[in-house]
Short mmCIF file of C-alpha atoms in Angstrom, two decimals:
data_model
loop_
_atom_site.label_atom_id
_atom_site.label_comp_id
_atom_site.label_asym_id
_atom_site.label_seq_id
_atom_site.Cartn_x
_atom_site.Cartn_y
_atom_site.Cartn_z
CA UNK A 1 0.00 0.00 0.00
CA UNK A 2 1.48 3.33 -1.02
CA UNK A 3 2.07 6.19 1.41
CA UNK A 4 2.61 9.87 0.81
CA UNK A 5 4.52 12.65 2.52
CA UNK A 6 3.48 16.26 2.02
CA UNK A 7 5.59 19.36 2.49
CA UNK A 8 3.83 22.74 2.54
CA UNK A 9 5.32 26.20 2.35
CA UNK A 10 5.39 29.66 0.78
CA UNK A 11 7.70 31.31 -1.72
CA UNK A 12 7.22 34.97 -0.95
CA UNK A 13 3.72 36.23 -0.13
CA UNK A 14 2.07 35.17 -3.38
CA UNK A 15 3.08 31.60 -4.27
CA UNK A 16 2.08 28.65 -2.11
CA UNK A 17 3.52 25.20 -2.73
CA UNK A 18 2.69 21.64 -1.75
CA UNK A 19 5.33 18.96 -2.36
CA UNK A 20 3.99 15.39 -2.38
CA UNK A 21 6.14 12.27 -2.46
CA UNK A 22 4.27 9.02 -3.06
CA UNK A 23 5.57 5.46 -2.81
CA UNK A 24 5.48 2.26 -0.81
CA UNK A 25 8.75 3.33 0.85
CA UNK A 26 8.12 7.09 0.88
CA UNK A 27 8.93 7.38 4.59
CA UNK A 28 12.33 5.72 4.13
CA UNK A 29 13.72 8.10 1.49
CA UNK A 30 15.41 11.49 1.84
CA UNK A 31 13.93 13.67 -0.89
CA UNK A 32 14.53 17.39 -0.15
CA UNK A 33 16.94 19.90 1.28
CA UNK A 34 16.75 23.61 2.00
CA UNK A 35 19.50 25.95 0.78
CA UNK A 36 19.12 28.75 3.32
CA UNK A 37 21.59 31.23 1.83
CA UNK A 38 19.86 31.07 -1.58
CA UNK A 39 16.30 30.75 -0.22
CA UNK A 40 15.72 27.55 -2.20
CA UNK A 41 13.93 24.26 -1.67
CA UNK A 42 15.43 21.36 -3.63
CA UNK A 43 13.35 18.23 -4.31
CA UNK A 44 15.22 15.32 -5.85
CA UNK A 45 15.56 11.64 -6.71
CA UNK A 46 18.31 9.86 -8.68
CA UNK A 47 18.53 11.70 -12.02
CA UNK A 48 15.73 14.18 -11.25
CA UNK A 49 15.57 17.54 -9.53
CA UNK A 50 13.14 20.42 -9.06
CA UNK A 51 14.21 23.59 -7.25
CA UNK A 52 11.75 26.15 -5.88
CA UNK A 53 13.34 29.58 -5.50
CA UNK A 54 12.08 33.05 -4.64
CA UNK A 55 10.83 33.90 -8.13
CA UNK A 56 10.31 30.57 -9.90
CA UNK A 57 11.46 27.00 -10.39
CA UNK A 58 14.17 25.09 -12.24
CA UNK A 59 14.10 21.42 -13.16
CA UNK A 60 16.04 18.60 -14.78
CA UNK A 61 15.33 14.94 -15.41
CA UNK A 62 12.02 13.41 -16.44
CA UNK A 63 8.47 14.67 -15.96
CA UNK A 64 6.56 17.78 -16.89
CA UNK A 65 3.64 19.90 -15.77
CA UNK A 66 -0.14 19.90 -16.06
CA UNK A 67 -3.11 22.09 -15.22
CA UNK A 68 -6.81 22.46 -15.91
CA UNK A 69 -7.55 24.27 -19.17
CA UNK A 70 -8.93 27.78 -18.87
CA UNK A 71 -9.22 30.80 -21.14
CA UNK A 72 -5.75 31.81 -22.35
CA UNK A 73 -4.11 28.38 -22.03
CA UNK A 74 -2.71 27.16 -25.35
CA UNK A 75 -4.75 24.14 -26.46
CA UNK A 76 -3.56 21.91 -29.34
CA UNK A 77 -6.14 21.06 -32.01
CA UNK A 78 -5.82 17.39 -31.05
CA UNK A 79 -7.08 18.27 -27.55
CA UNK A 80 -9.84 20.53 -28.88
CA UNK A 81 -11.23 17.62 -30.89
CA UNK A 82 -11.68 15.52 -27.74
CA UNK A 83 -14.19 17.02 -25.27
CA UNK A 84 -13.13 14.60 -22.52
CA UNK A 85 -9.67 16.21 -22.43
CA UNK A 86 -9.92 18.95 -19.80
CA UNK A 87 -6.30 19.37 -18.72
CA UNK A 88 -3.11 20.58 -20.37
CA UNK A 89 -0.06 18.30 -20.15
CA UNK A 90 3.42 19.44 -21.17
CA UNK A 91 6.41 17.09 -20.99
CA UNK A 92 9.94 18.46 -20.68
CA UNK A 93 11.87 18.25 -23.95
CA UNK A 94 8.80 17.49 -26.07
CA UNK A 95 7.83 19.29 -29.29
CA UNK A 96 5.55 18.72 -32.26
CA UNK A 97 6.90 18.06 -35.74
CA UNK A 98 5.36 19.23 -39.03
CA UNK A 99 3.05 16.21 -39.10
CA UNK A 100 1.70 17.02 -35.64
CA UNK A 101 3.45 14.08 -33.96
CA UNK A 102 5.13 14.62 -30.60
CA UNK A 103 8.91 14.15 -30.51
CA UNK A 104 10.95 13.76 -27.34
CA UNK A 105 14.57 14.70 -26.64
CA UNK A 106 17.10 14.32 -23.84
CA UNK A 107 17.12 18.10 -23.35
CA UNK A 108 14.69 18.27 -20.46
CA UNK A 109 16.27 20.83 -18.13
CA UNK A 110 14.81 24.31 -17.87
CA UNK A 111 13.37 27.01 -15.65
CA UNK A 112 10.19 29.06 -15.33
CA UNK A 113 9.30 32.17 -13.38
CA UNK A 114 6.15 32.06 -11.28
CA UNK A 115 4.74 34.92 -13.36
CA UNK A 116 5.12 32.87 -16.54
CA UNK A 117 3.76 29.68 -14.97
CA UNK A 118 0.51 31.39 -13.99
CA UNK A 119 0.37 33.33 -17.27
CA UNK A 120 0.96 30.47 -19.72
CA UNK A 121 -0.77 27.87 -17.55
CA UNK A 122 -3.70 28.05 -15.18
CA UNK A 123 -3.98 31.40 -13.40
CA UNK A 124 -4.59 29.76 -10.01
CA UNK A 125 -3.11 26.24 -9.78
CA UNK A 126 -0.43 24.30 -11.69
CA UNK A 127 1.22 20.93 -11.04
CA UNK A 128 4.76 19.71 -11.79
CA UNK A 129 5.86 16.09 -11.49
CA UNK A 130 8.66 13.59 -11.97
CA UNK A 131 9.06 9.85 -11.37
CA UNK A 132 11.80 7.59 -10.07
CA UNK A 133 11.37 4.00 -11.22
CA UNK A 134 13.83 1.26 -12.10
CA UNK A 135 11.40 0.14 -14.80
CA UNK A 136 11.99 3.30 -16.84
CA UNK A 137 14.57 3.35 -19.65
CA UNK A 138 17.99 4.92 -19.15
CA UNK A 139 17.61 7.63 -21.81
CA UNK A 140 15.50 10.62 -20.81
CA UNK A 141 13.64 10.86 -24.11
CA UNK A 142 12.55 7.25 -23.73
CA UNK A 143 11.52 7.87 -20.12
CA UNK A 144 9.37 10.79 -21.26
CA UNK A 145 7.64 8.72 -23.91
CA UNK A 146 7.03 5.91 -21.43
CA UNK A 147 5.55 8.31 -18.87
CA UNK A 148 3.19 9.80 -21.45
CA UNK A 149 1.97 6.35 -22.42
CA UNK A 150 1.56 5.39 -18.78
CA UNK A 151 0.11 8.55 -17.22
CA UNK A 152 -0.87 10.88 -20.07
CA UNK A 153 -4.43 9.70 -20.60
CA UNK A 154 -5.54 10.14 -17.00
CA UNK A 155 -3.57 13.37 -16.44
CA UNK A 156 -5.36 15.01 -19.37
CA UNK A 157 -8.80 13.80 -18.28
CA UNK A 158 -8.86 13.75 -14.48
CA UNK A 159 -11.34 16.12 -12.84
CA UNK A 160 -9.20 15.91 -9.70
CA UNK A 161 -6.74 18.37 -11.30
CA UNK A 162 -9.21 21.25 -11.53
CA UNK A 163 -10.83 20.32 -8.22
CA UNK A 164 -7.38 20.23 -6.56
CA UNK A 165 -8.24 16.86 -5.03
CA UNK A 166 -4.70 15.66 -4.54
CA UNK A 167 -5.77 12.50 -2.71
CA UNK A 168 -7.88 11.40 -5.68
CA UNK A 169 -5.19 12.42 -8.18
CA UNK A 170 -2.59 10.33 -6.37
CA UNK A 171 -4.89 7.31 -6.22
CA UNK A 172 -5.54 7.62 -9.95
CA UNK A 173 -1.98 7.88 -11.23
CA UNK A 174 0.40 6.10 -8.83
CA UNK A 175 -1.00 2.58 -9.49
CA UNK A 176 -0.44 3.16 -13.23
CA UNK A 177 3.34 3.05 -12.68
CA UNK A 178 3.01 -0.67 -11.81
CA UNK A 179 6.24 -0.60 -9.82
CA UNK A 180 6.19 -1.34 -6.08
CA UNK A 181 9.47 0.52 -5.59
CA UNK A 182 8.56 3.59 -7.67
CA UNK A 183 8.40 7.11 -6.27
CA UNK A 184 6.08 9.76 -7.68
CA UNK A 185 6.89 13.41 -6.96
CA UNK A 186 4.17 16.05 -7.40
CA UNK A 187 4.62 19.78 -6.76
CA UNK A 188 1.48 21.90 -6.67
CA UNK A 189 1.88 25.67 -7.08
CA UNK A 190 -0.94 28.04 -6.14
CA UNK A 191 -1.15 31.77 -6.79
CA UNK A 192 -2.78 32.92 -3.54
CA UNK A 193 -3.73 36.36 -4.90
CA UNK A 194 -5.44 34.94 -7.97
CA UNK A 195 -7.19 32.30 -5.87
CA UNK A 196 -8.57 34.93 -3.50
CA UNK A 197 -9.80 37.02 -6.45
CA UNK A 198 -11.41 33.95 -8.03
CA UNK A 199 -13.14 32.96 -4.80
CA UNK A 200 -14.49 36.48 -4.30
CA UNK A 201 -15.76 36.72 -7.87
CA UNK A 202 -17.33 33.26 -7.62
CA UNK A 203 -19.19 34.10 -4.40
CA UNK A 204 -20.44 37.43 -5.79
CA UNK A 205 -21.39 36.14 -9.23
CA UNK A 206 -23.27 33.02 -8.19
CA UNK A 207 -25.27 34.92 -5.61
CA UNK A 208 -27.33 36.68 -8.30
CA UNK A 209 -25.68 35.57 -11.59
CA UNK A 210 -24.57 39.16 -12.08
CA UNK A 211 -22.13 41.67 -10.64
CA UNK A 212 -23.57 44.83 -9.09
CA UNK A 213 -21.71 48.13 -8.92
CA UNK A 214 -20.87 47.50 -5.26
CA UNK A 215 -19.60 44.02 -6.10
CA UNK A 216 -17.49 45.37 -8.94
CA UNK A 217 -15.95 47.93 -6.58
CA UNK A 218 -14.90 45.08 -4.26
CA UNK A 219 -13.26 43.27 -7.15
CA UNK A 220 -11.46 46.41 -8.32
CA UNK A 221 -10.21 47.02 -4.79
CA UNK A 222 -8.81 43.50 -4.46
CA UNK A 223 -7.21 43.58 -7.91
CA UNK A 224 -5.55 46.88 -7.01
CA UNK A 225 -4.38 45.58 -3.63
CA UNK A 226 -2.72 42.52 -5.19
CA UNK A 227 -1.74 44.23 -8.48
CA UNK A 228 -3.58 41.63 -10.57
CA UNK A 229 -3.40 42.74 -14.21
CA UNK A 230 -6.55 43.09 -16.31
CA UNK A 231 -5.82 40.09 -18.49
CA UNK A 232 -5.56 37.75 -15.50
CA UNK A 233 -8.74 39.24 -14.04
CA UNK A 234 -10.54 38.55 -17.31
CA UNK A 235 -9.24 34.97 -17.51
CA UNK A 236 -10.40 34.23 -13.98
CA UNK A 237 -13.85 35.76 -14.49
CA UNK A 238 -14.41 33.84 -17.74
CA UNK A 239 -13.29 30.61 -16.08
CA UNK A 240 -15.79 31.06 -13.23
CA UNK A 241 -18.71 32.00 -15.48
CA UNK A 242 -18.22 29.32 -18.14
#
């Protein structure tokens, strides 16, 4: 029976993170360290690493990131044609060729600022992940292809992603690895300012299915307080209404 360990913290005032490590031997592995002088949290397994810093993340190894689709998130035509696909999945080192087929490479390292993560992805919540398993191939590009085949279908269709039901998400994807010694690492990033704006708009809008002048003033005040730009405000409002 698998177990999970969860590490919760903040990067600045705006970005909240949850680090989840899942595996049958999760309690017996050392998986993180804090670099105090650089204000960094490093999460790792053999061959994989994700570092949370003050303004973003860096990563290397296998894995990728996923989020629930919302207005403004790039959606491939192949996903648009399938209404059951509700989440975006991006694998490190993957790109599409002229024929629309996905190609993988060993160049999987990179970095993203928090601003870009919440701009290109979901405005409120995004997930990053990587996997340690002795059943995976040695080459990174092969690992990436194997992970897509193993986890891709459920990651792109699970309602637990948008609902932020991490317990359900874990129960859906960890068994798919079919490796008793595997470790699954999931990092959830939340923009606290955007979440608070979304929750306020949701409560005001669904009360009367409209926004009064007084309600709008509350939204403007919060957006000004947290310096939420107009585009992100629009994305969040559209996501709540539709």
